[in-house]
Amino acid sequence: MDLTPFLGFAGISLTLALTPGADWAYTIAAGLRPGSPAPSVAGLCAGYIVHTALVAAGLGVLLAARPDLVAWLSVAGAVYLLWLGATTARGWRHAGFTGGEATLPSGGSLGDAVDTRGSAAGTRGPVLDFLKGLGTSGINPKALLLFAAVMPQFIRTDSPLPVVAQTTTMGLTHLAFTVVVYSLVAVAARRLLAAKPKRAQAVTLVSGVLMLGIGGLLLVEQAVGLAAVVA
């Protein structure tokens, strides 16, 4: 079996996973927040599982043939990134830990806050982090292009492997890359910056601004493209 198409896709996939963007910005911000970054990273990776399932089901071919639909999905992704960027940038003062204990803007500890707010709030936090991560990668235009436009170029109809098996293998390969890369990014952010509140706050603010910038550029780009189609 010819592995050239698979290796070619794997190279592009790894390059995209290592390229800082909205996923990186969200991962870094998650690493600097109190609590485990695992739900955030899991949410990001779950988004790529959704992409893999859609492509394996044949919807990737539909998206590749409907650039207008991809454009509207990209607009939705841009708007979401703007919201997420604004939320992250607004909470930059919360980033960082002191003496191993997460600190709140009021000066109290996170542990005291959890005790007074109850376990329900603690449960909502990881779930919300997971859903935000799922939304970030699920409608990330870079992911849509990778799965809908790039992946079909590496599918071989004359391969002994069925098309579904090829797309699933490529999708799971990208998933494996993202699990490793994003986990390392989150851990590195926490270990290198969490004990230094000033730097953590600066990086969190930059992460939020980066998401705002990416979302704004994507929104303008897609708006211009859609306006040209309508005209």
mmCIF file of C-alpha atoms in Angstrom:
data_model
loop_
_atom_site.group_PDB
_atom_site.id
_atom_site.type_symbol
_atom_site.label_atom_id
_atom_site.label_comp_id
_atom_site.label_asym_id
_atom_site.label_seq_id
_atom_site.Cartn_x
_atom_site.Cartn_y
_atom_site.Cartn_z
ATOM 1 C CA MET A 1 0.000 0.000 0.000
ATOM 2 C CA ASP A 2 1.264 3.460 -0.932
ATOM 3 C CA LEU A 3 1.749 5.527 2.234
ATOM 4 C CA THR A 4 2.698 8.705 0.384
ATOM 5 C CA PRO A 5 -0.784 10.331 0.609
ATOM 6 C CA PHE A 6 -1.046 9.530 4.318
ATOM 7 C CA LEU A 7 2.433 10.896 5.065
ATOM 8 C CA GLY A 8 1.707 14.006 3.016
ATOM 9 C CA PHE A 9 -1.464 14.722 4.979
ATOM 10 C CA ALA A 10 0.305 13.934 8.256
ATOM 11 C CA GLY A 11 2.976 16.517 7.449
ATOM 12 C CA ILE A 12 0.397 19.223 6.762
ATOM 13 C CA SER A 13 -1.609 18.192 9.823
ATOM 14 C CA LEU A 14 1.390 18.388 12.156
ATOM 15 C CA THR A 15 2.390 21.766 10.711
ATOM 16 C CA LEU A 16 -1.080 23.170 11.379
ATOM 17 C CA ALA A 17 -1.140 21.727 14.907
ATOM 18 C CA LEU A 18 2.210 23.410 15.629
ATOM 19 C CA THR A 19 1.096 26.741 14.145
ATOM 20 C CA PRO A 20 -0.129 29.196 16.804
ATOM 21 C CA GLY A 21 -3.681 30.313 16.239
ATOM 22 C CA ALA A 22 -7.057 30.368 17.912
ATOM 23 C CA ASP A 23 -6.637 26.855 19.343
ATOM 24 C CA TRP A 24 -3.264 27.773 20.830
ATOM 25 C CA ALA A 25 -4.631 30.999 22.283
ATOM 26 C CA TYR A 26 -7.509 29.158 23.935
ATOM 27 C CA THR A 27 -5.180 26.411 25.206
ATOM 28 C CA ILE A 28 -2.755 28.907 26.753
ATOM 29 C CA ALA A 29 -5.604 30.790 28.404
ATOM 30 C CA ALA A 30 -6.950 27.483 29.758
ATOM 31 C CA GLY A 31 -3.542 26.590 31.141
ATOM 32 C CA LEU A 32 -3.433 29.842 33.080
ATOM 33 C CA ARG A 33 -6.901 29.513 34.599
ATOM 34 C CA PRO A 34 -7.514 27.855 37.983
ATOM 35 C CA GLY A 35 -8.370 24.193 37.647
ATOM 36 C CA SER A 36 -7.211 21.559 35.216
ATOM 37 C CA PRO A 37 -6.822 22.505 31.529
ATOM 38 C CA ALA A 38 -7.767 18.925 30.581
ATOM 39 C CA PRO A 39 -11.475 19.688 29.870
ATOM 40 C CA SER A 40 -10.477 22.539 27.551
ATOM 41 C CA VAL A 41 -7.990 20.382 25.639
ATOM 42 C CA ALA A 42 -10.504 17.522 25.525
ATOM 43 C CA GLY A 43 -13.084 19.887 24.053
ATOM 44 C CA LEU A 44 -10.664 21.042 21.364
ATOM 45 C CA CYS A 45 -9.873 17.437 20.449
ATOM 46 C CA ALA A 46 -13.561 16.491 20.472
ATOM 47 C CA GLY A 47 -14.124 19.123 17.803
ATOM 48 C CA TYR A 48 -11.703 17.282 15.529
ATOM 49 C CA ILE A 49 -13.525 14.018 16.229
ATOM 50 C CA VAL A 50 -16.677 15.738 14.946
ATOM 51 C CA HIS A 51 -14.823 16.888 11.815
ATOM 52 C CA THR A 52 -13.526 13.358 11.236
ATOM 53 C CA ALA A 53 -17.002 11.869 11.607
ATOM 54 C CA LEU A 54 -18.495 14.407 9.189
ATOM 55 C CA VAL A 55 -15.840 13.747 6.554
ATOM 56 C CA ALA A 56 -16.142 9.973 6.980
ATOM 57 C CA ALA A 57 -19.913 10.325 6.521
ATOM 58 C CA GLY A 58 -19.347 12.106 3.224
ATOM 59 C CA LEU A 59 -20.251 15.616 4.332
ATOM 60 C CA GLY A 60 -16.717 16.786 3.614
ATOM 61 C CA VAL A 61 -17.374 16.304 -0.093
ATOM 62 C CA LEU A 62 -20.513 18.450 0.226
ATOM 63 C CA LEU A 63 -18.592 21.226 1.968
ATOM 64 C CA ALA A 64 -15.835 21.073 -0.638
ATOM 65 C CA ALA A 65 -18.456 21.539 -3.362
ATOM 66 C CA ARG A 66 -20.221 24.368 -1.522
ATOM 67 C CA PRO A 67 -17.727 27.172 -0.843
ATOM 68 C CA ASP A 68 -20.612 29.470 0.100
ATOM 69 C CA LEU A 69 -21.592 27.099 2.922
ATOM 70 C CA VAL A 70 -17.995 26.967 4.127
ATOM 71 C CA ALA A 71 -17.945 30.774 4.044
ATOM 72 C CA TRP A 72 -21.023 31.041 6.270
ATOM 73 C CA LEU A 73 -19.580 28.469 8.677
ATOM 74 C CA SER A 74 -16.392 30.540 8.731
ATOM 75 C CA VAL A 75 -18.446 33.640 9.570
ATOM 76 C CA ALA A 76 -19.999 31.753 12.495
ATOM 77 C CA GLY A 77 -16.526 30.693 13.597
ATOM 78 C CA ALA A 78 -15.248 34.266 13.353
ATOM 79 C CA VAL A 79 -18.118 35.599 15.481
ATOM 80 C CA TYR A 80 -17.496 32.875 18.070
ATOM 81 C CA LEU A 81 -13.779 33.721 18.183
ATOM 82 C CA LEU A 82 -14.646 37.385 18.731
ATOM 83 C CA TRP A 83 -16.850 36.456 21.685
ATOM 84 C CA LEU A 84 -14.290 34.032 23.125
ATOM 85 C CA GLY A 85 -11.469 36.547 22.627
ATOM 86 C CA ALA A 86 -13.429 39.274 24.369
ATOM 87 C CA THR A 87 -14.232 36.937 27.261
ATOM 88 C CA THR A 88 -10.584 35.890 27.605
ATOM 89 C CA ALA A 89 -9.217 39.415 27.367
ATOM 90 C CA ARG A 90 -11.761 40.683 29.899
ATOM 91 C CA GLY A 91 -10.615 38.073 32.435
ATOM 92 C CA TRP A 92 -6.859 38.713 32.108
ATOM 93 C CA ARG A 93 -6.596 39.878 35.724
ATOM 94 C CA HIS A 94 -7.682 36.398 36.914
ATOM 95 C CA ALA A 95 -4.667 34.622 35.434
ATOM 96 C CA GLY A 96 -1.860 33.241 37.577
ATOM 97 C CA PHE A 97 -1.328 31.400 40.837
ATOM 98 C CA THR A 98 0.435 32.359 44.013
ATOM 99 C CA GLY A 99 2.108 29.782 46.214
ATOM 100 C CA GLY A 100 0.317 26.949 44.488
ATOM 101 C CA GLU A 101 -3.081 28.406 45.304
ATOM 102 C CA ALA A 102 -5.189 30.124 42.678
ATOM 103 C CA THR A 103 -5.964 33.703 43.594
ATOM 104 C CA LEU A 104 -9.063 35.699 42.827
ATOM 105 C CA PRO A 105 -9.328 39.429 42.080
ATOM 106 C CA SER A 106 -10.720 39.969 45.580
ATOM 107 C CA GLY A 107 -7.536 38.537 47.098
ATOM 108 C CA GLY A 108 -9.166 35.375 48.434
ATOM 109 C CA SER A 109 -8.241 31.855 47.456
ATOM 110 C CA LEU A 110 -10.020 29.732 44.936
ATOM 111 C CA GLY A 111 -10.459 26.977 47.489
ATOM 112 C CA ASP A 112 -12.439 29.277 49.786
ATOM 113 C CA ALA A 113 -14.593 30.387 46.865
ATOM 114 C CA VAL A 114 -15.369 26.801 45.897
ATOM 115 C CA ASP A 115 -16.322 25.948 49.458
ATOM 116 C CA THR A 116 -18.791 28.828 49.617
ATOM 117 C CA ARG A 117 -20.285 28.330 46.159
ATOM 118 C CA GLY A 118 -20.806 24.604 46.409
ATOM 119 C CA SER A 119 -20.014 21.676 44.170
ATOM 120 C CA ALA A 120 -22.544 22.593 41.456
ATOM 121 C CA ALA A 121 -20.450 25.559 40.328
ATOM 122 C CA GLY A 122 -17.363 23.346 40.306
ATOM 123 C CA THR A 123 -19.161 20.917 38.016
ATOM 124 C CA ARG A 124 -20.261 23.601 35.572
ATOM 125 C CA GLY A 125 -16.700 24.887 35.170
ATOM 126 C CA PRO A 126 -15.156 21.823 33.468
ATOM 127 C CA VAL A 127 -18.272 21.268 31.348
ATOM 128 C CA LEU A 128 -18.240 24.872 30.179
ATOM 129 C CA ASP A 129 -14.497 24.664 29.431
ATOM 130 C CA PHE A 130 -15.122 21.506 27.399
ATOM 131 C CA LEU A 131 -17.951 23.127 25.420
ATOM 132 C CA LYS A 132 -15.865 26.237 24.731
ATOM 133 C CA GLY A 133 -13.054 24.056 23.444
ATOM 134 C CA LEU A 134 -15.489 22.077 21.307
ATOM 135 C CA GLY A 135 -16.836 25.285 19.816
ATOM 136 C CA THR A 136 -13.358 26.689 19.210
ATOM 137 C CA SER A 137 -12.158 23.757 17.096
ATOM 138 C CA GLY A 138 -15.587 22.691 15.861
ATOM 139 C CA ILE A 139 -16.126 25.867 13.832
ATOM 140 C CA ASN A 140 -12.483 26.841 13.425
ATOM 141 C CA PRO A 141 -12.120 27.849 9.740
ATOM 142 C CA LYS A 142 -8.602 26.354 9.681
ATOM 143 C CA ALA A 143 -10.023 22.990 10.714
ATOM 144 C CA LEU A 144 -12.853 23.241 8.199
ATOM 145 C CA LEU A 145 -10.393 23.878 5.399
ATOM 146 C CA LEU A 146 -8.091 21.060 6.529
ATOM 147 C CA PHE A 147 -10.854 18.472 6.589
ATOM 148 C CA ALA A 148 -13.084 19.744 3.777
ATOM 149 C CA ALA A 149 -10.515 21.013 1.282
ATOM 150 C CA VAL A 150 -7.094 19.525 2.062
ATOM 151 C CA MET A 151 -7.953 15.981 3.139
ATOM 152 C CA PRO A 152 -9.898 15.027 -0.041
ATOM 153 C CA GLN A 153 -6.748 15.727 -2.073
ATOM 154 C CA PHE A 154 -4.996 12.837 -0.301
ATOM 155 C CA ILE A 155 -7.816 10.318 -0.679
ATOM 156 C CA ARG A 156 -7.067 7.589 -3.228
ATOM 157 C CA THR A 157 -10.044 5.778 -4.745
ATOM 158 C CA ASP A 158 -7.723 3.059 -6.094
ATOM 159 C CA SER A 159 -6.354 2.290 -2.629
ATOM 160 C CA PRO A 160 -7.094 -1.122 -1.061
ATOM 161 C CA LEU A 161 -8.414 0.792 1.945
ATOM 162 C CA PRO A 162 -12.012 2.053 1.683
ATOM 163 C CA VAL A 163 -12.443 5.836 1.523
ATOM 164 C CA VAL A 164 -14.070 5.824 4.962
ATOM 165 C CA ALA A 165 -11.048 4.049 6.435
ATOM 166 C CA GLN A 166 -8.671 6.521 4.793
ATOM 167 C CA THR A 167 -10.533 9.587 6.059
ATOM 168 C CA THR A 168 -10.884 8.100 9.539
ATOM 169 C CA THR A 169 -7.168 7.276 9.706
ATOM 170 C CA MET A 170 -6.200 10.790 8.621
ATOM 171 C CA GLY A 171 -8.672 12.371 11.022
ATOM 172 C CA LEU A 172 -7.433 10.297 13.954
ATOM 173 C CA THR A 173 -3.855 11.182 13.012
ATOM 174 C CA HIS A 174 -4.670 14.872 13.277
ATOM 175 C CA LEU A 175 -6.475 14.175 16.552
ATOM 176 C CA ALA A 176 -3.356 12.475 17.953
ATOM 177 C CA PHE A 177 -1.211 15.455 16.962
ATOM 178 C CA THR A 178 -3.582 17.910 18.631
ATOM 179 C CA VAL A 179 -3.792 15.865 21.842
ATOM 180 C CA VAL A 180 0.000 15.901 22.213
ATOM 181 C CA VAL A 181 0.642 19.480 21.049
ATOM 182 C CA TYR A 182 -2.200 21.164 22.937
ATOM 183 C CA SER A 183 -1.503 19.210 26.138
ATOM 184 C CA LEU A 184 2.139 20.307 26.011
ATOM 185 C CA VAL A 185 1.125 23.915 25.322
ATOM 186 C CA ALA A 186 -1.284 23.949 28.286
ATOM 187 C CA VAL A 187 1.245 22.338 30.651
ATOM 188 C CA ALA A 188 4.027 24.642 29.478
ATOM 189 C CA ALA A 189 1.834 27.715 29.979
ATOM 190 C CA ARG A 190 0.947 26.605 33.493
ATOM 191 C CA ARG A 191 4.473 25.676 34.590
ATOM 192 C CA LEU A 192 6.271 28.606 32.995
ATOM 193 C CA LEU A 193 3.780 31.384 33.608
ATOM 194 C CA ALA A 194 1.255 30.445 36.286
ATOM 195 C CA ALA A 195 3.651 31.217 39.160
ATOM 196 C CA LYS A 196 4.367 34.630 37.635
ATOM 197 C CA PRO A 197 1.081 36.548 37.784
ATOM 198 C CA LYS A 198 2.273 39.563 35.784
ATOM 199 C CA ARG A 199 3.483 37.448 32.878
ATOM 200 C CA ALA A 200 0.437 35.192 33.080
ATOM 201 C CA GLN A 201 -1.861 38.190 32.927
ATOM 202 C CA ALA A 202 0.042 39.629 29.966
ATOM 203 C CA VAL A 203 -0.064 36.324 28.043
ATOM 204 C CA THR A 204 -3.760 35.870 28.816
ATOM 205 C CA LEU A 205 -4.475 39.373 27.533
ATOM 206 C CA VAL A 206 -2.413 38.701 24.401
ATOM 207 C CA SER A 207 -4.270 35.402 23.879
ATOM 208 C CA GLY A 208 -7.596 37.207 24.042
ATOM 209 C CA VAL A 209 -6.421 39.940 21.693
ATOM 210 C CA LEU A 210 -5.060 37.281 19.304
ATOM 211 C CA MET A 211 -8.448 35.567 19.173
ATOM 212 C CA LEU A 212 -10.104 38.950 18.607
ATOM 213 C CA GLY A 213 -7.666 39.703 15.803
ATOM 214 C CA ILE A 214 -8.090 36.321 14.120
ATOM 215 C CA GLY A 215 -11.864 36.538 14.432
ATOM 216 C CA GLY A 216 -11.930 40.080 13.066
ATOM 217 C CA LEU A 217 -9.732 39.250 10.071
ATOM 218 C CA LEU A 218 -11.767 36.148 9.271
ATOM 219 C CA LEU A 219 -15.009 38.073 9.534
ATOM 220 C CA VAL A 220 -13.783 40.788 7.178
ATOM 221 C CA GLU A 221 -12.348 38.249 4.720
ATOM 222 C CA GLN A 222 -15.523 36.180 4.569
ATOM 223 C CA ALA A 223 -17.765 39.254 4.458
ATOM 224 C CA VAL A 224 -15.874 40.546 1.415
ATOM 225 C CA GLY A 225 -16.128 37.147 -0.275
ATOM 226 C CA LEU A 226 -19.850 36.808 0.419
ATOM 227 C CA ALA A 227 -20.492 40.376 -0.743
ATOM 228 C CA ALA A 228 -18.750 39.584 -4.045
ATOM 229 C CA VAL A 229 -20.923 36.487 -4.502
ATOM 230 C CA VAL A 230 -24.133 38.413 -3.780
ATOM 231 C CA ALA A 231 -23.090 41.223 -6.145
#
